[in-house]
Every structure is written in C-alpha cells, then in structure tokens.
C-alpha cells in the first residue's frame, strides 16, 4: 500500500468522528434554544466534513498510485483499498 494511505485514512476517521460530535452538540444546543452556539458548532462540523473528505481523497490518490504504478495498460487498474465513492470517480 501507499506510504501515506493509513495516515490519511486515520486522519479522515478522526475528522468524521469530530464532525459527528459537533453536529450532535449543535442539535443539543439548538434544542435548548442556544441558537448562536448551535450555529457555531454546525460550522465546526462543516469544517470537519471538508477536512475528512480531503483526507479521504488524499488516501484514495495515494493507494491508487501505489497499486497501479507498474501497470502500463490503461485499462487495467487495481481498486483494492478504495472506498466505493472514490473508486467510482477514478
């Protein structure tokens, strides 16, 4: 596998976990009428979503390059290690 693959996937997982936490806290704050705080938490969740997607994309590119560097045939590619959505974009 690519050298950075696991690092990027772990980073993405941490960002996805943070995103969920922020959105859950935002929902709780909203239900308590703390609208400004809820908006802040929601914005933080959106930032974590963006960072998670970027880390997933870096992992996808890294593993794709590592698995396919020896292929000279454009038709044959190895998609092992790819998540479905990322594999579909390749």
PDB file of C-alpha atoms in Angstrom:
ATOM      1  CA  UNK A   1       0.000   0.000   0.000  1.00  0.00           C
ATOM      2  CA  UNK A   2       0.988   3.615  -0.329  1.00  0.00           C
ATOM      3  CA  UNK A   3       3.179   5.014   2.424  1.00  0.00           C
ATOM      4  CA  UNK A   4       0.696   7.663   3.488  1.00  0.00           C
ATOM      5  CA  UNK A   5      -2.506   5.643   2.976  1.00  0.00           C
ATOM      6  CA  UNK A   6      -3.093   4.642   6.613  1.00  0.00           C
ATOM      7  CA  UNK A   7      -2.136   8.083   7.893  1.00  0.00           C
ATOM      8  CA  UNK A   8      -4.694   9.736   5.604  1.00  0.00           C
ATOM      9  CA  UNK A   9      -7.438   7.210   6.392  1.00  0.00           C
ATOM     10  CA  UNK A  10      -6.851   7.641  10.134  1.00  0.00           C
ATOM     11  CA  UNK A  11      -6.940  11.408   9.742  1.00  0.00           C
ATOM     12  CA  UNK A  12     -10.208  11.131   7.807  1.00  0.00           C
ATOM     13  CA  UNK A  13     -11.704   8.895  10.503  1.00  0.00           C
ATOM     14  CA  UNK A  14     -10.784  11.417  13.197  1.00  0.00           C
ATOM     15  CA  UNK A  15     -12.378  14.236  11.193  1.00  0.00           C
ATOM     16  CA  UNK A  16     -15.557  12.190  10.559  1.00  0.00           C
ATOM     17  CA  UNK A  17     -15.766  11.441  14.298  1.00  0.00           C
ATOM     18  CA  UNK A  18     -15.291  15.130  15.134  1.00  0.00           C
ATOM     19  CA  UNK A  19     -17.932  16.079  12.577  1.00  0.00           C
ATOM     20  CA  UNK A  20     -20.477  13.755  14.175  1.00  0.00           C
ATOM     21  CA  UNK A  21     -19.671  15.120  17.611  1.00  0.00           C
ATOM     22  CA  UNK A  22     -20.035  18.744  16.501  1.00  0.00           C
ATOM     23  CA  UNK A  23     -23.349  18.085  14.763  1.00  0.00           C
ATOM     24  CA  UNK A  24     -24.716  16.174  17.770  1.00  0.00           C
ATOM     25  CA  UNK A  25     -23.687  19.015  20.083  1.00  0.00           C
ATOM     26  CA  UNK A  26     -25.200  21.534  17.649  1.00  0.00           C
ATOM     27  CA  UNK A  27     -28.515  19.674  17.702  1.00  0.00           C
ATOM     28  CA  UNK A  28     -28.491  19.628  21.500  1.00  0.00           C
ATOM     29  CA  UNK A  29     -27.659  23.336  21.706  1.00  0.00           C
ATOM     30  CA  UNK A  30     -30.381  24.142  19.177  1.00  0.00           C
ATOM     31  CA  UNK A  31     -32.963  22.175  21.141  1.00  0.00           C
ATOM     32  CA  UNK A  32     -32.022  24.194  24.249  1.00  0.00           C
ATOM     33  CA  UNK A  33     -32.532  27.450  22.351  1.00  0.00           C
ATOM     34  CA  UNK A  34     -28.803  28.244  22.198  1.00  0.00           C
ATOM     35  CA  UNK A  35     -29.013  29.257  18.544  1.00  0.00           C
ATOM     36  CA  UNK A  36     -25.712  31.135  18.211  1.00  0.00           C
ATOM     37  CA  UNK A  37     -23.776  28.317  19.849  1.00  0.00           C
ATOM     38  CA  UNK A  38     -25.608  25.766  17.701  1.00  0.00           C
ATOM     39  CA  UNK A  39     -24.663  27.720  14.560  1.00  0.00           C
ATOM     40  CA  UNK A  40     -21.028  27.823  15.682  1.00  0.00           C
ATOM     41  CA  UNK A  41     -20.982  24.073  16.341  1.00  0.00           C
ATOM     42  CA  UNK A  42     -22.645  23.401  12.994  1.00  0.00           C
ATOM     43  CA  UNK A  43     -19.984  25.488  11.228  1.00  0.00           C
ATOM     44  CA  UNK A  44     -17.279  23.496  13.012  1.00  0.00           C
ATOM     45  CA  UNK A  45     -18.963  20.288  11.846  1.00  0.00           C
ATOM     46  CA  UNK A  46     -18.910  21.558   8.259  1.00  0.00           C
ATOM     47  CA  UNK A  47     -15.197  22.305   8.544  1.00  0.00           C
ATOM     48  CA  UNK A  48     -14.564  18.769   9.825  1.00  0.00           C
ATOM     49  CA  UNK A  49     -16.598  17.368   6.923  1.00  0.00           C
ATOM     50  CA  UNK A  50     -14.419  19.246   4.431  1.00  0.00           C
ATOM     51  CA  UNK A  51     -11.214  18.087   6.137  1.00  0.00           C
ATOM     52  CA  UNK A  52     -12.425  14.467   6.242  1.00  0.00           C
ATOM     53  CA  UNK A  53     -13.260  14.496   2.535  1.00  0.00           C
ATOM     54  CA  UNK A  54      -9.851  15.961   1.720  1.00  0.00           C
ATOM     55  CA  UNK A  55      -8.073  13.291   3.792  1.00  0.00           C
ATOM     56  CA  UNK A  56     -10.154  10.535   2.163  1.00  0.00           C
ATOM     57  CA  UNK A  57      -9.256  11.907  -1.268  1.00  0.00           C
ATOM     58  CA  UNK A  58      -5.535  12.013  -0.410  1.00  0.00           C
ATOM     59  CA  UNK A  59      -5.723   8.409   0.823  1.00  0.00           C
ATOM     60  CA  UNK A  60      -7.544   7.385  -2.341  1.00  0.00           C
ATOM     61  CA  UNK A  61      -4.958   9.010  -4.604  1.00  0.00           C
ATOM     62  CA  UNK A  62      -2.077   7.589  -2.574  1.00  0.00           C
ATOM     63  CA  UNK A  63      -3.310   3.992  -2.663  1.00  0.00           C
ATOM     64  CA  UNK A  64      -4.287   4.261  -6.329  1.00  0.00           C
ATOM     65  CA  UNK A  65      -0.799   5.441  -7.320  1.00  0.00           C
ATOM     66  CA  UNK A  66       0.904   2.791  -5.169  1.00  0.00           C
ATOM     67  CA  UNK A  67      -1.208  -0.074  -6.516  1.00  0.00           C
ATOM     68  CA  UNK A  68      -1.100   0.945 -10.155  1.00  0.00           C
ATOM     69  CA  UNK A  69       2.419   2.304 -10.671  1.00  0.00           C
ATOM     70  CA  UNK A  70       3.544  -0.827 -12.501  1.00  0.00           C
ATOM     71  CA  UNK A  71       0.629  -1.026 -14.920  1.00  0.00           C
ATOM     72  CA  UNK A  72       1.343   0.098 -18.457  1.00  0.00           C
ATOM     73  CA  UNK A  73      -2.101  -0.915 -19.707  1.00  0.00           C
ATOM     74  CA  UNK A  74      -4.541   1.947 -19.127  1.00  0.00           C
ATOM     75  CA  UNK A  75      -7.486  -0.467 -18.994  1.00  0.00           C
ATOM     76  CA  UNK A  76      -6.203  -2.498 -16.027  1.00  0.00           C
ATOM     77  CA  UNK A  77      -6.301  -0.793 -12.649  1.00  0.00           C
ATOM     78  CA  UNK A  78      -6.265  -2.134  -9.102  1.00  0.00           C
ATOM     79  CA  UNK A  79      -9.024  -0.653  -6.934  1.00  0.00           C
ATOM     80  CA  UNK A  80      -8.185  -2.560  -3.725  1.00  0.00           C
ATOM     81  CA  UNK A  81      -8.130  -0.198  -0.771  1.00  0.00           C
ATOM     82  CA  UNK A  82     -10.529   2.253  -2.402  1.00  0.00           C
ATOM     83  CA  UNK A  83     -13.841   3.266  -0.883  1.00  0.00           C
ATOM     84  CA  UNK A  84     -16.732   2.823  -3.328  1.00  0.00           C
ATOM     85  CA  UNK A  85     -17.407   6.517  -3.994  1.00  0.00           C
ATOM     86  CA  UNK A  86     -13.734   7.212  -4.618  1.00  0.00           C
ATOM     87  CA  UNK A  87     -13.332   4.174  -6.861  1.00  0.00           C
ATOM     88  CA  UNK A  88     -16.283   5.338  -8.944  1.00  0.00           C
ATOM     89  CA  UNK A  89     -14.550   8.688  -9.575  1.00  0.00           C
ATOM     90  CA  UNK A  90     -11.358   7.046 -10.801  1.00  0.00           C
TER      91      UNK A  90
END
